[in-house]
Amino acid sequence: MNYIVKTAMAMCVAACFASCGESADRPDAAAKEQSQDRSEAVVDNIMSRRSIRRYADRQVPRDVLDKIIECGINAPNGRNQQAYEVKVVADSASAAYLADSVKGLYRAPVYMFIANDTGYDMSLIDTGLLSGNIGLAAWAYGIGSVNLGMPVRSIKENPELLKRLGFSEGYDLCLILALGYPAETPDAKPRKSDKVQFVSICE
Ligand SMILES: Cc1cc2nc3c(=O)[nH]c(=O)nc-3n(C[C@H](O)[C@H](O)[C@H](O)COP(=O)(O)O)c2cc1C
């Protein structure tokens, strides 16, 4: 084999190794970058969420609502019992009626009334996790929400209205979520970082 042929073969082998190396590295780098982008998007969604109390006069599409609800019920919950019931009010006549008649209920296109199963001692935690998922999923779709405790009391003082929500026996209304496209951009409220402490229980 003359020198030129040997050199050409060596170059081919080298090019082949180089291209094999590239194709093996690239998917790794792309996957890493994609995973980093996804983590940043999730953290940004959590950190940018704010309670929204003023909403645009715009309906939330039903398919988006369905997706948000699906994310809500995908939350962790005790024994997977899903010890809650949620009544969603999304028609404009009912939403307007509620805003006019319930004290502390901000005017919104969608309300979710959440009740916990009083027969299960962890059910309130389930409702909180459900509501957390709903709020974050909604925010990811550009929809604001606020958890409401105060109007729960108003509704409980109105048994006729409570009955119309139609919760099953043994379920107690504990939380309301108002949702809609934001018409305000509130600032973040300060958090107390010393509420969380690392402790060591071994010397
Ligand atoms: C269980 C619960 C009950 C709440 N009740 C009310 C309420 O009745 N009225 C209200 O305006 N906001 C209510 N909020 C919203 C809080 O005020 C709000 O989440 C808090 O100030 C932090 O602000 P951020 O959500 O914008 O970070 C409630 C929140 C939770 C979790």
CSV table of C-alpha atoms and ligand atoms in Angstrom, one decimal:
chain,number,residue,atom,x,y,z
A,1,MET,CA,0.0,0.0,0.0
A,2,ASN,CA,1.4,3.3,-1.0
A,3,TYR,CA,1.7,6.3,1.4
A,4,ILE,CA,-1.3,8.1,-0.2
A,5,VAL,CA,-3.7,5.2,0.2
A,6,LYS,CA,-2.5,4.6,3.8
A,7,THR,CA,-3.0,8.2,4.7
A,8,ALA,CA,-6.5,8.3,3.1
A,9,MET,CA,-7.5,5.2,5.0
A,10,ALA,CA,-6.2,6.6,8.3
A,11,MET,CA,-8.2,9.9,7.7
A,12,CYS,CA,-11.4,7.9,7.0
A,13,VAL,CA,-11.0,5.9,10.3
A,14,ALA,CA,-10.3,9.1,12.2
A,15,ALA,CA,-13.3,10.8,10.7
A,16,CYS,CA,-15.5,7.9,11.5
A,17,PHE,CA,-14.3,7.9,15.2
A,18,ALA,CA,-14.8,11.6,15.4
A,19,SER,CA,-18.3,11.5,14.0
A,20,CYS,CA,-19.2,8.5,16.2
A,21,GLY,CA,-18.0,10.5,19.2
A,22,GLU,CA,-20.0,13.5,18.1
A,23,SER,CA,-23.3,11.7,17.6
A,24,ALA,CA,-22.9,10.0,21.1
A,25,ASP,CA,-22.1,13.3,22.8
A,26,ARG,CA,-24.7,15.5,21.2
A,27,PRO,CA,-27.9,13.8,22.4
A,28,ASP,CA,-26.4,13.8,26.0
A,29,ALA,CA,-25.7,17.5,25.8
A,30,ALA,CA,-29.1,18.3,24.2
A,31,ALA,CA,-30.9,16.1,26.8
A,32,LYS,CA,-29.1,17.9,29.7
A,33,GLU,CA,-29.9,21.3,28.3
A,34,GLN,CA,-33.5,20.3,27.8
A,35,SER,CA,-33.8,19.0,31.4
A,36,GLN,CA,-32.1,22.2,32.7
A,37,ASP,CA,-34.6,24.3,30.7
A,38,ARG,CA,-37.5,22.3,32.1
A,39,SER,CA,-36.2,22.7,35.7
A,40,GLU,CA,-35.9,26.4,35.3
A,41,ALA,CA,-39.4,26.7,33.8
A,42,VAL,CA,-40.9,24.7,36.8
A,43,VAL,CA,-39.0,26.9,39.3
A,44,ASP,CA,-39.9,30.1,37.5
A,45,ASN,CA,-43.6,29.0,37.5
A,46,ILE,CA,-43.5,28.4,41.2
A,47,MET,CA,-41.6,31.5,42.1
A,48,SER,CA,-43.6,33.9,39.9
A,49,ARG,CA,-47.0,32.8,41.0
A,50,ARG,CA,-49.0,35.3,43.0
A,51,SER,CA,-52.5,35.4,44.3
A,52,ILE,CA,-54.7,37.2,41.8
A,53,ARG,CA,-57.8,39.0,43.0
A,54,ARG,CA,-58.8,41.0,39.9
A,55,TYR,CA,-59.6,39.2,36.7
A,56,ALA,CA,-60.1,40.1,33.1
A,57,ASP,CA,-63.6,39.8,31.6
A,58,ARG,CA,-62.6,36.7,29.7
A,59,GLN,CA,-63.7,33.1,29.9
A,60,VAL,CA,-61.3,30.3,30.6
A,61,PRO,CA,-61.6,27.7,27.8
A,62,ARG,CA,-63.1,24.4,28.9
A,63,ASP,CA,-60.2,22.3,27.6
A,64,VAL,CA,-57.7,24.4,29.6
A,65,LEU,CA,-59.9,24.1,32.7
A,66,ASP,CA,-60.0,20.3,32.2
A,67,LYS,CA,-56.2,20.2,32.0
A,68,ILE,CA,-55.9,22.3,35.2
A,69,ILE,CA,-58.3,20.0,37.0
A,70,GLU,CA,-56.4,16.9,35.8
A,71,CYS,CA,-53.2,18.4,37.3
A,72,GLY,CA,-55.1,19.1,40.5
A,73,ILE,CA,-56.3,15.5,41.1
A,74,ASN,CA,-52.8,14.3,40.2
A,75,ALA,CA,-51.5,15.7,43.5
A,76,PRO,CA,-50.3,13.4,46.2
A,77,ASN,CA,-53.0,12.4,48.6
A,78,GLY,CA,-53.4,10.1,51.6
A,79,ARG,CA,-53.8,6.4,50.6
A,80,ASN,CA,-54.8,7.7,47.2
A,81,GLN,CA,-58.3,8.1,48.6
A,82,GLN,CA,-58.7,11.5,47.1
A,83,ALA,CA,-60.7,12.5,50.1
A,84,TYR,CA,-62.3,15.6,48.6
A,85,GLU,CA,-65.0,16.8,46.3
A,86,VAL,CA,-64.7,19.8,44.0
A,87,LYS,CA,-67.6,21.7,42.5
A,88,VAL,CA,-66.6,23.9,39.6
A,89,VAL,CA,-68.8,26.9,38.7
A,90,ALA,CA,-67.8,28.2,35.3
A,91,ASP,CA,-70.9,29.6,33.7
A,92,SER,CA,-71.1,33.4,33.7
A,93,ALA,CA,-74.6,33.6,35.2
A,94,SER,CA,-73.8,31.4,38.2
A,95,ALA,CA,-70.4,33.1,38.7
A,96,ALA,CA,-71.9,36.6,38.7
A,97,TYR,CA,-74.6,35.4,41.2
A,98,LEU,CA,-72.0,34.1,43.5
A,99,ALA,CA,-69.8,37.2,43.3
A,100,ASP,CA,-72.9,39.3,44.2
A,101,SER,CA,-74.1,37.2,47.0
A,102,VAL,CA,-71.0,35.8,48.8
A,103,LYS,CA,-69.0,38.2,51.0
A,104,GLY,CA,-65.3,38.0,50.3
A,105,LEU,CA,-65.7,36.3,46.9
A,106,TYR,CA,-63.7,38.3,44.3
A,107,ARG,CA,-65.5,38.6,40.9
A,108,ALA,CA,-64.1,35.8,38.7
A,109,PRO,CA,-65.1,33.7,35.7
A,110,VAL,CA,-64.4,30.4,37.5
A,111,TYR,CA,-64.9,29.2,41.1
A,112,MET,CA,-63.9,25.9,42.5
A,113,PHE,CA,-65.5,24.9,45.8
A,114,ILE,CA,-63.5,22.3,47.6
A,115,ALA,CA,-64.8,20.0,50.4
A,116,ASN,CA,-62.9,17.5,52.5
A,117,ASP,CA,-64.1,14.1,53.6
A,118,THR,CA,-64.6,14.6,57.4
A,119,GLY,CA,-64.2,10.9,58.0
A,120,TYR,CA,-60.5,11.0,57.1
A,121,ASP,CA,-58.1,12.9,59.4
A,122,MET,CA,-55.6,13.7,56.5
A,123,SER,CA,-58.3,15.0,54.1
A,124,LEU,CA,-57.5,18.7,54.7
A,125,ILE,CA,-53.9,18.1,53.7
A,126,ASP,CA,-55.2,16.4,50.5
A,127,THR,CA,-57.3,19.5,49.7
A,128,GLY,CA,-54.3,21.8,50.2
A,129,LEU,CA,-52.2,19.8,47.8
A,130,LEU,CA,-55.0,19.6,45.3
A,131,SER,CA,-55.4,23.3,45.4
A,132,GLY,CA,-51.6,23.9,45.2
A,133,ASN,CA,-51.4,21.9,42.0
A,134,ILE,CA,-54.5,23.7,40.5
A,135,GLY,CA,-53.0,27.1,41.3
A,136,LEU,CA,-49.6,26.2,39.7
A,137,ALA,CA,-51.1,24.5,36.7
A,138,ALA,CA,-53.4,27.5,36.1
A,139,TRP,CA,-50.4,29.9,36.4
A,140,ALA,CA,-48.5,27.8,33.8
A,141,TYR,CA,-51.4,28.5,31.4
A,142,GLY,CA,-51.4,32.3,32.3
A,143,ILE,CA,-54.4,32.0,34.5
A,144,GLY,CA,-54.4,33.5,38.0
A,145,SER,CA,-56.1,32.2,41.1
A,146,VAL,CA,-56.5,32.9,44.8
A,147,ASN,CA,-57.3,30.5,47.6
A,148,LEU,CA,-60.1,31.8,49.7
A,149,GLY,CA,-61.0,30.9,53.3
A,150,MET,CA,-63.1,33.9,54.3
A,151,PRO,CA,-66.0,33.3,51.9
A,152,VAL,CA,-66.3,29.7,53.1
A,153,ARG,CA,-67.7,31.2,56.3
A,154,SER,CA,-70.2,33.3,54.4
A,155,ILE,CA,-71.4,30.3,52.4
A,156,LYS,CA,-71.8,28.3,55.6
A,157,GLU,CA,-74.1,31.0,56.9
A,158,ASN,CA,-76.3,30.4,53.8
A,159,PRO,CA,-77.4,26.7,54.0
A,160,GLU,CA,-79.6,27.1,50.9
A,161,LEU,CA,-76.6,28.1,48.7
A,162,LEU,CA,-74.4,25.5,50.3
A,163,LYS,CA,-77.0,22.9,49.5
A,164,ARG,CA,-77.1,24.0,45.8
A,165,LEU,CA,-73.4,23.2,45.5
A,166,GLY,CA,-74.4,19.6,46.0
A,167,PHE,CA,-71.6,18.1,48.2
A,168,SER,CA,-72.1,14.5,49.4
A,169,GLU,CA,-73.0,13.7,53.0
A,170,GLY,CA,-69.8,13.8,55.1
A,171,TYR,CA,-68.0,16.4,53.0
A,172,ASP,CA,-67.3,19.8,54.4
A,173,LEU,CA,-66.7,22.9,52.3
A,174,CYS,CA,-63.2,24.1,53.4
A,175,LEU,CA,-61.7,26.1,50.6
A,176,ILE,CA,-62.7,28.1,47.5
A,177,LEU,CA,-60.5,28.9,44.5
A,178,ALA,CA,-61.3,31.8,42.3
A,179,LEU,CA,-59.6,31.6,38.8
A,180,GLY,CA,-59.3,33.8,35.7
A,181,TYR,CA,-57.0,35.7,33.5
A,182,PRO,CA,-55.2,38.3,35.6
A,183,ALA,CA,-56.1,42.0,35.5
A,184,GLU,CA,-53.3,42.9,38.0
A,185,THR,CA,-49.7,42.0,38.6
A,186,PRO,CA,-49.2,42.0,42.4
A,187,ASP,CA,-45.7,42.1,43.9
A,188,ALA,CA,-44.4,39.1,45.8
A,189,LYS,CA,-45.1,39.1,49.6
A,190,PRO,CA,-42.1,38.6,51.8
A,191,ARG,CA,-41.5,35.0,53.1
A,192,LYS,CA,-39.8,34.1,56.4
A,193,SER,CA,-36.9,32.0,55.4
A,194,ASP,CA,-36.2,31.1,59.1
A,195,LYS,CA,-39.4,29.1,59.2
A,196,VAL,CA,-37.3,26.3,57.6
A,197,GLN,CA,-34.3,25.1,59.5
A,198,PHE,CA,-31.8,22.3,58.9
A,199,VAL,CA,-31.3,20.3,62.1
A,200,SER,CA,-29.0,17.5,63.0
A,201,ILE,CA,-30.2,15.0,65.5
A,202,CYS,CA,-26.9,13.2,65.7
A,203,GLU,CA,-23.9,14.7,67.6
B,1,LIG,C1,-55.9,28.6,53.1
B,1,LIG,C2,-55.8,30.0,52.5
B,1,LIG,C3,-56.8,30.9,52.7
B,1,LIG,C4,-56.8,32.1,52.1
B,1,LIG,N1,-57.9,33.0,52.3
B,1,LIG,C5,-57.8,34.2,51.7
B,1,LIG,C6,-59.0,35.0,51.7
B,1,LIG,O1,-60.0,34.7,52.4
B,1,LIG,N2,-58.9,36.2,51.1
B,1,LIG,C7,-57.8,36.6,50.4
B,1,LIG,O2,-57.9,37.7,49.8
B,1,LIG,N3,-56.7,35.8,50.2
B,1,LIG,C8,-56.7,34.6,50.9
B,1,LIG,N4,-55.6,33.7,50.7
B,1,LIG,C9,-54.5,34.2,49.9
B,1,LIG,C10,-53.3,34.6,50.8
B,1,LIG,O3,-53.5,35.8,51.3
B,1,LIG,C11,-52.0,34.6,49.9
B,1,LIG,O4,-51.7,33.3,49.4
B,1,LIG,C12,-50.8,35.1,50.7
B,1,LIG,O5,-51.0,36.4,51.2
B,1,LIG,C13,-49.5,35.0,49.9
B,1,LIG,O6,-49.5,35.7,48.7
B,1,LIG,P1,-49.2,35.0,47.3
B,1,LIG,O7,-50.2,33.9,47.2
B,1,LIG,O8,-49.5,36.1,46.3
B,1,LIG,O9,-47.8,34.6,47.3
B,1,LIG,C14,-55.7,32.5,51.3
B,1,LIG,C15,-54.7,31.6,51.1
B,1,LIG,C16,-54.7,30.3,51.7
B,1,LIG,C17,-53.6,29.3,51.4
